[in-house]
Coordinates of C-alpha atoms in Angstrom, one line a residue:
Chain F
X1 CA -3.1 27.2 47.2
X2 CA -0.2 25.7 48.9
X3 CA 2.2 22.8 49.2
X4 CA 3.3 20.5 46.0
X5 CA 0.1 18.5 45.6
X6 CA -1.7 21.9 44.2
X7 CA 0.9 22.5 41.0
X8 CA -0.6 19.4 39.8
X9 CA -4.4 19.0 39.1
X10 CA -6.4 16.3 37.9
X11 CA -10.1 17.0 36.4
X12 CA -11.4 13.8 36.1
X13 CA -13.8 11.5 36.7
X14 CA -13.3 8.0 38.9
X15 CA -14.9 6.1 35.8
X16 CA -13.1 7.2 33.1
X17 CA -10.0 4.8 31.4
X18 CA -8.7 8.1 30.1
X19 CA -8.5 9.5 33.7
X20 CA -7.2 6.5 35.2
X21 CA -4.4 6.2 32.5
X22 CA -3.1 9.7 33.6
X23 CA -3.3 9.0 37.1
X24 CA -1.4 6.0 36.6
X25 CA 1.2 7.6 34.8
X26 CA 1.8 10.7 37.4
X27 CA 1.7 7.6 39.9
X28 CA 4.5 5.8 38.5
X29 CA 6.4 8.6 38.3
X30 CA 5.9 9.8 42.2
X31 CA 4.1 13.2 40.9
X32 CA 2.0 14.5 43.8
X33 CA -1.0 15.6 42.2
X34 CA -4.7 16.6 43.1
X35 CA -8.0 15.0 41.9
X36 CA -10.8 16.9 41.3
X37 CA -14.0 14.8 40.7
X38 CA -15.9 15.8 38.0
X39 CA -19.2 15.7 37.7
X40 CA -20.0 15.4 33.6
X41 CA -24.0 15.6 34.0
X42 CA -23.5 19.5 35.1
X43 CA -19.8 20.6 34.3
X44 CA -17.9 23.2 36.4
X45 CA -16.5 26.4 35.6
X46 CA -13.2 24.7 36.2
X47 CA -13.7 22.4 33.5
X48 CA -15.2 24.4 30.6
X49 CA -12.7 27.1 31.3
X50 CA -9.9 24.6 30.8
X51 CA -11.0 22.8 28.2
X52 CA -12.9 24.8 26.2
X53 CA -12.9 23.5 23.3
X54 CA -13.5 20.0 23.8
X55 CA -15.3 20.2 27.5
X56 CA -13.9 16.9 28.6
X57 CA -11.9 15.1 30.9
X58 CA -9.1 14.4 31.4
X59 CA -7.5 17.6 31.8
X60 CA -4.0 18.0 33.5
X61 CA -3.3 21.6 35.3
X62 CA 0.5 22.1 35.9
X63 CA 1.0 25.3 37.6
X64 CA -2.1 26.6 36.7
X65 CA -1.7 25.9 32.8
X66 CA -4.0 23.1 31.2
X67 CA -3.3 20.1 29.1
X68 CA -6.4 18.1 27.7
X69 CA -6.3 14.6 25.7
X70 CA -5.1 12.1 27.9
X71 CA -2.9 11.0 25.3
X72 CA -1.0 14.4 24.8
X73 CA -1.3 14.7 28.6
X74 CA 0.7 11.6 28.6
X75 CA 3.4 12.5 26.2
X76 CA 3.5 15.7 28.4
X77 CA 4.3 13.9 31.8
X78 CA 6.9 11.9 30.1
X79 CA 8.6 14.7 28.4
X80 CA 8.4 17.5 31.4
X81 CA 9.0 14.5 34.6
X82 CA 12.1 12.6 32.2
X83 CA 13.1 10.7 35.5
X84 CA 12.1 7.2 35.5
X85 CA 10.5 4.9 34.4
X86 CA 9.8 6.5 31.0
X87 CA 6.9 6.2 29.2
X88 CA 7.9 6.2 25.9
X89 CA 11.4 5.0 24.2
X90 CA 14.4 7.1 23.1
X91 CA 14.1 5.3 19.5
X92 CA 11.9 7.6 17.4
X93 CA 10.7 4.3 15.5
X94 CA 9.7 2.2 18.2
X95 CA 8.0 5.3 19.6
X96 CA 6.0 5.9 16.3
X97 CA 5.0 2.3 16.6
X98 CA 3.7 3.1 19.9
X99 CA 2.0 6.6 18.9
X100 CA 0.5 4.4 15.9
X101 CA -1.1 1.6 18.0
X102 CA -2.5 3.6 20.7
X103 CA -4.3 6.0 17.9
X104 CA -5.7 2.7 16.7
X105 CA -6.5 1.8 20.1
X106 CA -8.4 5.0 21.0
X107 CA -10.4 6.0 17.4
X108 CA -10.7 2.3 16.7
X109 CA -11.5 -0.2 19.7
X110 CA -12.4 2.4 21.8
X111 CA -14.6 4.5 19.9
X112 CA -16.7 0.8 18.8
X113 CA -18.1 0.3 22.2
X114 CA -20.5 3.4 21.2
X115 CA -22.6 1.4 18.5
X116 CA -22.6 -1.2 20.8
X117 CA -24.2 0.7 23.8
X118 CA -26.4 1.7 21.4
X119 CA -27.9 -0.8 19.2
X120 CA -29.9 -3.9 20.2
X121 CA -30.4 -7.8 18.2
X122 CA -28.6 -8.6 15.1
X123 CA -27.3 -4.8 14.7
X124 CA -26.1 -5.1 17.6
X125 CA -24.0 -8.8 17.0
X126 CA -23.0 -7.2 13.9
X127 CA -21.1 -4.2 15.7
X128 CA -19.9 -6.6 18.1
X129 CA -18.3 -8.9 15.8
X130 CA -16.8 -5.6 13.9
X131 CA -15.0 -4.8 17.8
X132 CA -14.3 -8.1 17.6
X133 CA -12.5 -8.1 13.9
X134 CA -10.8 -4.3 15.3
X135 CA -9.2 -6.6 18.6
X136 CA -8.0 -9.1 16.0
X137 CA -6.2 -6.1 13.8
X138 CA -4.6 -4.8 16.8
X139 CA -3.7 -8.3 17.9
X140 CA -1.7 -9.2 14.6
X141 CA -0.2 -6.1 14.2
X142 CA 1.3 -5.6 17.8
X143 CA 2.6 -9.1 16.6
X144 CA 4.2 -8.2 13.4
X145 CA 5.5 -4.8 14.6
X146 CA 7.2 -5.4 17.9
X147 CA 8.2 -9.1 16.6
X148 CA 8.9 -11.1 20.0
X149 CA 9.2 -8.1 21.6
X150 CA 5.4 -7.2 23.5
X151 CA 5.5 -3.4 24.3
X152 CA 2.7 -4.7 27.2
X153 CA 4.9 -5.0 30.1
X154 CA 8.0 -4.9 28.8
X155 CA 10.9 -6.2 31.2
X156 CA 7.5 -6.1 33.5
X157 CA 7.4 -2.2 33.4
X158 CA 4.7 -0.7 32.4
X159 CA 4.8 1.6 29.3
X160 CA 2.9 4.1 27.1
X161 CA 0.6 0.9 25.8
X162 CA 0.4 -0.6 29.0
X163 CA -1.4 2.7 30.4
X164 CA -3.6 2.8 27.0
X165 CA -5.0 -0.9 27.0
X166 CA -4.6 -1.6 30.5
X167 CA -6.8 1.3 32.6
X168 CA -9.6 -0.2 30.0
X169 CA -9.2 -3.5 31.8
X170 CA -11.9 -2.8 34.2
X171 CA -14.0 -1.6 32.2
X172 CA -14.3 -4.2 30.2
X173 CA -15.1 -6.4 33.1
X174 CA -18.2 -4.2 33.7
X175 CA -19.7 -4.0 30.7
X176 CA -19.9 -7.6 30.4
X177 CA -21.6 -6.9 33.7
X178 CA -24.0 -4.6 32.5
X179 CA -24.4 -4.1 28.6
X180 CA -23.4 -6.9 26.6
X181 CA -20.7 -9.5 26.3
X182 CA -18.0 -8.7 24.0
X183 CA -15.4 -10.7 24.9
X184 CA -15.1 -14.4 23.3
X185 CA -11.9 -15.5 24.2
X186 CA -11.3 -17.7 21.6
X187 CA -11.3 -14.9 19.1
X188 CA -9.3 -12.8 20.4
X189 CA -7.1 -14.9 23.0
X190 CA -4.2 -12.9 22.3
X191 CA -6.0 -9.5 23.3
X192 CA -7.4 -11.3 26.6
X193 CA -4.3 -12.6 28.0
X194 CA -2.7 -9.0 27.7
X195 CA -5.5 -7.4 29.3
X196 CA -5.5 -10.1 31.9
X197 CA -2.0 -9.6 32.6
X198 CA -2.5 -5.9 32.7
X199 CA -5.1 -6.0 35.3
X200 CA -3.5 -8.0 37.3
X201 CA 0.0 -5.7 37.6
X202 CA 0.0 -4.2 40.9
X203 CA 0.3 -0.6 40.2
X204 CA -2.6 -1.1 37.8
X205 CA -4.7 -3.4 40.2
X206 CA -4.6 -0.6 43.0
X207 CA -5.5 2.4 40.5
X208 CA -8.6 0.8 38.4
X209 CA -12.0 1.3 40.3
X210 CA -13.6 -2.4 41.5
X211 CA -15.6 -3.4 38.1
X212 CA -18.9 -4.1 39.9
X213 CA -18.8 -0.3 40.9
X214 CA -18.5 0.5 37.2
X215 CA -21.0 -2.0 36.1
X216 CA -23.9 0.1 38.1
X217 CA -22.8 3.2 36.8
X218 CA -23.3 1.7 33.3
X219 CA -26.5 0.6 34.2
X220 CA -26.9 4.0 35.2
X221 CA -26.0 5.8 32.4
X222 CA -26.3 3.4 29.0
X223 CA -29.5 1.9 30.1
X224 CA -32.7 4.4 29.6
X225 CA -33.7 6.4 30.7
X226 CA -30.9 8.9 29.5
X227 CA -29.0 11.7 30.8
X228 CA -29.2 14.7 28.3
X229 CA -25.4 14.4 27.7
X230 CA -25.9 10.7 26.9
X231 CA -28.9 11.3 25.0
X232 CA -27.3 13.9 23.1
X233 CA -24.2 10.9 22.1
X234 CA -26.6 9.0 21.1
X235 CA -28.7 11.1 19.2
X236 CA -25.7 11.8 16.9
X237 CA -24.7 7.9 17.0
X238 CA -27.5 7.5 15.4
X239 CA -27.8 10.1 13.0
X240 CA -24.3 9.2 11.7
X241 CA -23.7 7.5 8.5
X242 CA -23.3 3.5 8.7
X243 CA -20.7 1.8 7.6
Chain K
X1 CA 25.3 4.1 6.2
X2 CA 23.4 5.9 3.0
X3 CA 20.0 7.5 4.2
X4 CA 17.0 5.6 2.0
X5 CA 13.8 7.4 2.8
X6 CA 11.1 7.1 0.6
X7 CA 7.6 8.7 0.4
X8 CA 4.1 6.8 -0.9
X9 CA 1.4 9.7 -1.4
X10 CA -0.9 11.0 -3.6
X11 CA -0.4 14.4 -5.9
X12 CA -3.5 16.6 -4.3
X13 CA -3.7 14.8 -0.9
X14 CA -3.4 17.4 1.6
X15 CA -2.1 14.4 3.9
X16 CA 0.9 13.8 1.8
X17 CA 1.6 17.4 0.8
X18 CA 2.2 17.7 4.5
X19 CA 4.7 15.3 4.3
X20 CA 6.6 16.5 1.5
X21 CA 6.7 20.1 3.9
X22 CA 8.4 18.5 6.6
X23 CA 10.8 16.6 4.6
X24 CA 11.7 19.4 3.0
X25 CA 11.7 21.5 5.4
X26 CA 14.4 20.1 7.0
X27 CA 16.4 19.6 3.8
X28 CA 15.5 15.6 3.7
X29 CA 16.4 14.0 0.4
X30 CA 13.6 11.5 -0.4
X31 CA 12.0 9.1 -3.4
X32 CA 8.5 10.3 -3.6
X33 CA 6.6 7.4 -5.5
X34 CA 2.9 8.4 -6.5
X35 CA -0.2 5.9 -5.4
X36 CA -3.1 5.5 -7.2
X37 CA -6.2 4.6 -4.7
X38 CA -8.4 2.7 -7.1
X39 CA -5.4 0.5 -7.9
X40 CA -2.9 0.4 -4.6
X41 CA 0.5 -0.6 -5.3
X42 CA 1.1 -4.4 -3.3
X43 CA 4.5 -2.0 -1.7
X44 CA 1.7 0.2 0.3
X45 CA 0.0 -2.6 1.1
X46 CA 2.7 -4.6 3.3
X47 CA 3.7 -1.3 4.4
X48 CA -0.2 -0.3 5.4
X49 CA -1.8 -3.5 6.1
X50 CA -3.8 -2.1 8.6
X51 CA -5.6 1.2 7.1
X52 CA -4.2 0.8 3.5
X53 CA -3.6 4.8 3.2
X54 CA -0.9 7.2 2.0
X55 CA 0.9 8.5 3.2
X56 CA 3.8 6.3 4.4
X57 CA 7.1 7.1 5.1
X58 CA 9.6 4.3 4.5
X59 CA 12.9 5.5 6.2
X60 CA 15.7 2.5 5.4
X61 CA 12.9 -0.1 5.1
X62 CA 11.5 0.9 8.1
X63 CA 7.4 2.0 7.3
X64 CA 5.1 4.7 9.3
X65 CA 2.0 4.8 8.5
X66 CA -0.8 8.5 9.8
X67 CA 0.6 11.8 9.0
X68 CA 0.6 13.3 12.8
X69 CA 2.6 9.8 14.1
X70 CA 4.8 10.4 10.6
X71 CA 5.5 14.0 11.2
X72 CA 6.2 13.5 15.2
X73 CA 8.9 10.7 13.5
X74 CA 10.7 13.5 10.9
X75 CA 10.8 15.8 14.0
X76 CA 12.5 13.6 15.9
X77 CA 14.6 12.3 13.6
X78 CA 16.4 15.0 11.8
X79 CA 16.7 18.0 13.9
X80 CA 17.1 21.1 11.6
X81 CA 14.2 23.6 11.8
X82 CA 12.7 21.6 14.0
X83 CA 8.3 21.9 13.5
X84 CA 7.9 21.5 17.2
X85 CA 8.6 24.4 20.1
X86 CA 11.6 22.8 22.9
X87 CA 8.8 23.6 25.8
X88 CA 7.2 20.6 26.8
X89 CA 4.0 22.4 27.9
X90 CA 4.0 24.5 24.3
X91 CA 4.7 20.9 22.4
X92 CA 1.8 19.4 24.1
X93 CA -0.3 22.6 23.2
X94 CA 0.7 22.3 19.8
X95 CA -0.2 18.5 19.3
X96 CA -3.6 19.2 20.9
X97 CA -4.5 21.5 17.8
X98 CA -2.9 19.0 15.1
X99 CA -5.4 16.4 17.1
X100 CA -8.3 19.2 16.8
X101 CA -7.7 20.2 13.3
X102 CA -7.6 16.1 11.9
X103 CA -10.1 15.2 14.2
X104 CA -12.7 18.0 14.3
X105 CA -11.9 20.5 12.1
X106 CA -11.3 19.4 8.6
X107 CA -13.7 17.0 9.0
X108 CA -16.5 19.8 9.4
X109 CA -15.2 21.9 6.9
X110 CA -15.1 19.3 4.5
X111 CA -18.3 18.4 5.2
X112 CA -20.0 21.7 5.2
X113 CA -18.9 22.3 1.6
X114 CA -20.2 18.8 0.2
X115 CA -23.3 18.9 2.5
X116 CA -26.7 18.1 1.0
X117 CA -29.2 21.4 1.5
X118 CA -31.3 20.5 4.3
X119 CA -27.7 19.6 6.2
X120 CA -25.7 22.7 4.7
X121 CA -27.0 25.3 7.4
X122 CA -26.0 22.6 10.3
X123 CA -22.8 21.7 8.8
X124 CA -22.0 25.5 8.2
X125 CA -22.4 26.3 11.5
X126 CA -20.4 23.8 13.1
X127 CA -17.4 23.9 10.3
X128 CA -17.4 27.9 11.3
X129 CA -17.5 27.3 15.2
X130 CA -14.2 25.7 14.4
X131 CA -12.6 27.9 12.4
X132 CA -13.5 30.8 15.3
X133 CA -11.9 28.3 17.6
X134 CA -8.7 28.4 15.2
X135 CA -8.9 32.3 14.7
X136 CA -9.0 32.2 18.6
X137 CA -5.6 29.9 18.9
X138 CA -4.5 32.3 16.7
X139 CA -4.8 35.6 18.0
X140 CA -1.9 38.0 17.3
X141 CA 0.4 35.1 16.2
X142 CA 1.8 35.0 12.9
X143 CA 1.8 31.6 12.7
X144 CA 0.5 29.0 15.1
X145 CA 4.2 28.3 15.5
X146 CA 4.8 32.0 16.5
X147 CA 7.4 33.6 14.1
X148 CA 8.1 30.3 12.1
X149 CA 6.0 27.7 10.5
X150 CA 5.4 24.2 12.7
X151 CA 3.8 21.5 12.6
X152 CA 0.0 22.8 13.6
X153 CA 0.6 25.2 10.3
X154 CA 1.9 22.0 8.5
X155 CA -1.1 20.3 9.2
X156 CA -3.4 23.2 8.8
X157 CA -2.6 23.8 5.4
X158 CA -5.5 21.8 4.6
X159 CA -7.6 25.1 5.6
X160 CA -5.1 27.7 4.0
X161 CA -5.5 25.9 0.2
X162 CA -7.5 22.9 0.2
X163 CA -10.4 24.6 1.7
X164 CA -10.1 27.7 -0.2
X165 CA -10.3 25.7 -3.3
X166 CA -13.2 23.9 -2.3
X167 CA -15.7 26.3 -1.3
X168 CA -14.8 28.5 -4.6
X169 CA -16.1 25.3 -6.5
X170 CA -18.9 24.3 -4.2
X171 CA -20.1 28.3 -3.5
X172 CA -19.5 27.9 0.0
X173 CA -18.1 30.7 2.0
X174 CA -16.4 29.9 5.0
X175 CA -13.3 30.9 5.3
X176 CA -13.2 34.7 4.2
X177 CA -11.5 38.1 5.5
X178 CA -14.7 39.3 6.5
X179 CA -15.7 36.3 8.9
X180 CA -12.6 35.3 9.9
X181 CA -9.9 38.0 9.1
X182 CA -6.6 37.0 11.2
X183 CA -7.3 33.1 9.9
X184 CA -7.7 34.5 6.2
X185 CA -4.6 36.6 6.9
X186 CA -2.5 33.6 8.2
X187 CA -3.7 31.4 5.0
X188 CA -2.3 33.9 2.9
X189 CA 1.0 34.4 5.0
X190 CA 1.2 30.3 5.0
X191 CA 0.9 29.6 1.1
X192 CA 3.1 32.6 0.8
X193 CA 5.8 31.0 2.6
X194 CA 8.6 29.9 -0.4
X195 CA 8.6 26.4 2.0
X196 CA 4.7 25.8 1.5
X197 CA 4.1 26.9 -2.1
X198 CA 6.7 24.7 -3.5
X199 CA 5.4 21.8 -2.2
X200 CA 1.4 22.6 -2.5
X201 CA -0.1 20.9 -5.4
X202 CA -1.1 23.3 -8.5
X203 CA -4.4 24.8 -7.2
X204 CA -6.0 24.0 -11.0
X205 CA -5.5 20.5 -10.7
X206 CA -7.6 21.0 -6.9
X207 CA -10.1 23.0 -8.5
X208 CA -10.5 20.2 -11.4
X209 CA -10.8 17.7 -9.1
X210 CA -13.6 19.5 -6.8
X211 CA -15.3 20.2 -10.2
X212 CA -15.6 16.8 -11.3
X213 CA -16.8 15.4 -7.5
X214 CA -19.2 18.0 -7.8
X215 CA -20.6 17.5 -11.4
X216 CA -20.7 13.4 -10.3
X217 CA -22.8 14.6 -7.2
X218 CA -25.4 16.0 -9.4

């Protein structure tokens, strides 16, 4: 393969917030890169034999060797490309505070939409008020750790957070579209106005797919019937223990 | 200015044992002061509000809460034997199987030893695939840090002695030469190290422990 664009791959898929966070990133940083669509209903040989272990996207290739987890892939871009703007801070506390909330971010908020795909009536209110509770968690906290100072567009750049929260902006969006409502902003006005904000940033506006594209492919694929692969995630929802 | 760090964790957890590696490690002086998790102190409290768990590391009143974000803050903060390789690619390589090993890993090795019968075959058989996934990270290395012990050994010490421990009490055989001969070797290489036996807790006090979870399981 030749020219710059092929010493940096993308396997991902246009849907995915984890995708769009690393194309964002290498965006902002001028990386030419590649995009290989992915298609997750019958993965390719490029995919499983990059990411063996957890056969998912993202996955960044940089000359030829493979970085999964978009937020390791993150850390990665901002560590090998250190010309601006950076990602992450020089202060090793402000960047555990960051490293903190996005972990919170990813295995908390994110990982809640699942019961709510997945559950119907007053289960289903129930795991939507427990997202709900999780927004307000994340709300406070950004509060009382950054004190005054928002890490979501700060000095109107867009950071490690911004890329975390904001490439879900979208997706929200759609879901209301499609699945169920779980936005009420009065409860978590704080949470809105960010992700509002975020979607609205220009670099973020031209990068996030149009939300009625991704409401029918969440019609498509968290409405029955099923795909195997979904089937499969919910299967084992299911058969998980409740909190 | 006087360095103040301080350490809230719990004697046994293999969360704050990793903790107490690092630090000392890289020759940091530090207060350890114990919790007790059917009593939590109001300190770990205001310094956990959000998931109310040790350990925390509290350098000059500042608080950090998860062990990979706490261990990424040591490394970064006081540079000698640093846990972390200089190449970016082989740093983000090496956070990828602390992520793995927390998220996936322990979880299914814990669970295959505490799994109910009808479960323990499934459980077994997943907790293994990872291990075969470790053995294959592993390959001719000593460590997963190569020659010295980093952070992916730090955090794996969870299979090197907790897990040993735990399936000797449960009768579970995982992790053995015979299965898994380069990981067994490496376990033994890891809790050998001066660095990592020091700072492991006693393993009777484990094996109590495990004894009395599995007596109360009964």
């Amino acid at each position: 393969m030749e020219g710059k664009e092929s010493e940096v791959v993308l396997i991902g898929t246009w849907a995915s917030a984890f995708c769009k966070r690393v194309e964002l990133a290498l965006k902002l940083k001028g990386i030419p890169y590649e995009f290989v669509e992915e298609d997750l209903e019958n993965k390719s040989e490029l995919l499983l034999r990059n990411n063996p272990v957890h056969r998912k996207v993202p996955v960044l290739l940089h000359k030829g060797k493979a970085i999964p987890e978009s937020l390791v892939i993150l850390e990665y871009i901002d560590e090998y490309w250190t010309k601006a703007p950076r990602l992450l801070p020089d202060d090793p506390y402000q960047r555990a505070k960051i490293r903190f909330w996005a972990n919170y971010h990813d295995e908390k908020i994110a990982q809640a939409i699942t019961p709510i795909i997945f559950s119907e009536g007053k289960e289903r209110e129930k795991v939507i008020e427990d997202f709900q509770q999780l927004l307000k968690v994340f709300e406070e906290g950004i509060e009382r750790d950054f004190q005054g100072k928002s890490p979501f567009l700060h000095g109107g750049n867009l950071g490690f957070l911004d890329l975390v929260v904001g490439t879900y902006a979208c997706n929200y969006q759609a879901f209301h579209d499609s699945i169920a409502v779980v936005f009420e902003t009065e409860k978590n006005p704080q949470f809105f106005s960010w992700l509002m904000a975020l979607k609205d940033h220009p670099r973020i506006k031209e990068t996030l797919p149009p939300s009625d594209k991704l409401a029918t492919k969440y019609k498509e694929l968290f409405l029955p019937p099923y795909s195997k692969r979904i089937a499969t995630i919910r299967e084992r929802y299911l058969q998980s223990p409740k909190a | 200015m006087a360095e103040e760090v301080k350490l809230f964790g719990i004697r046994g957890s293999p969360f704050s044992h990793r903790i107490e590696i690092a630090l000392k490690l890289k020759g940091v002086s530090y207060e350890y002061i114990e919790e007790d998790l059917q009593n939590k102190s109001p300190l770990l409290l205001k310094y956990n509000p959000v998931h109310k768990k040790i350990p925390v590391l509290l350098h000059n009143g500042k608080p950090i809460a998860e062990s990979i974000v706490i261990l990424e803050y040591i490394e970064e903060t006081w540079k000698t034997n640093p846990i972390l390789p200089a190449d970016p690619y082989e740093r983000a390589i090496a956070r990828f199987w602390a992520k793995f090993l927390d998220d996936k890993c322990m979880l299914a090795a814990w669970n295959a030893c505490w799994a109910k019968e009808k479960e323990r075959e499934k459980a077994m058989e997943e907790a293994s695939e990872g291990l075969k996934t470790l053995e294959g990270e592993l390959k001719d290395k000593k460590f997963f840090g190569g020659d010295k012990v980093g952070m992916v050994d730090i955090v794996a010490t969870f299979i090197a002695f907790w897990l040993t421990a735990v399936q000797e009490v449960v009768g579970a055989d995982l992790l053995t030469p015979e299965k898994f001969p380069i990981l067994f070797k490496w376990s033994e290489d890891l809790v050998g190290c001066p660095i990592i036996k020091e700072n492991l807790p006693p393993r009777d006090l484990l094996t109590a422990n495990f004894r009395a979870r599995l007596e109360s399981s009964k």
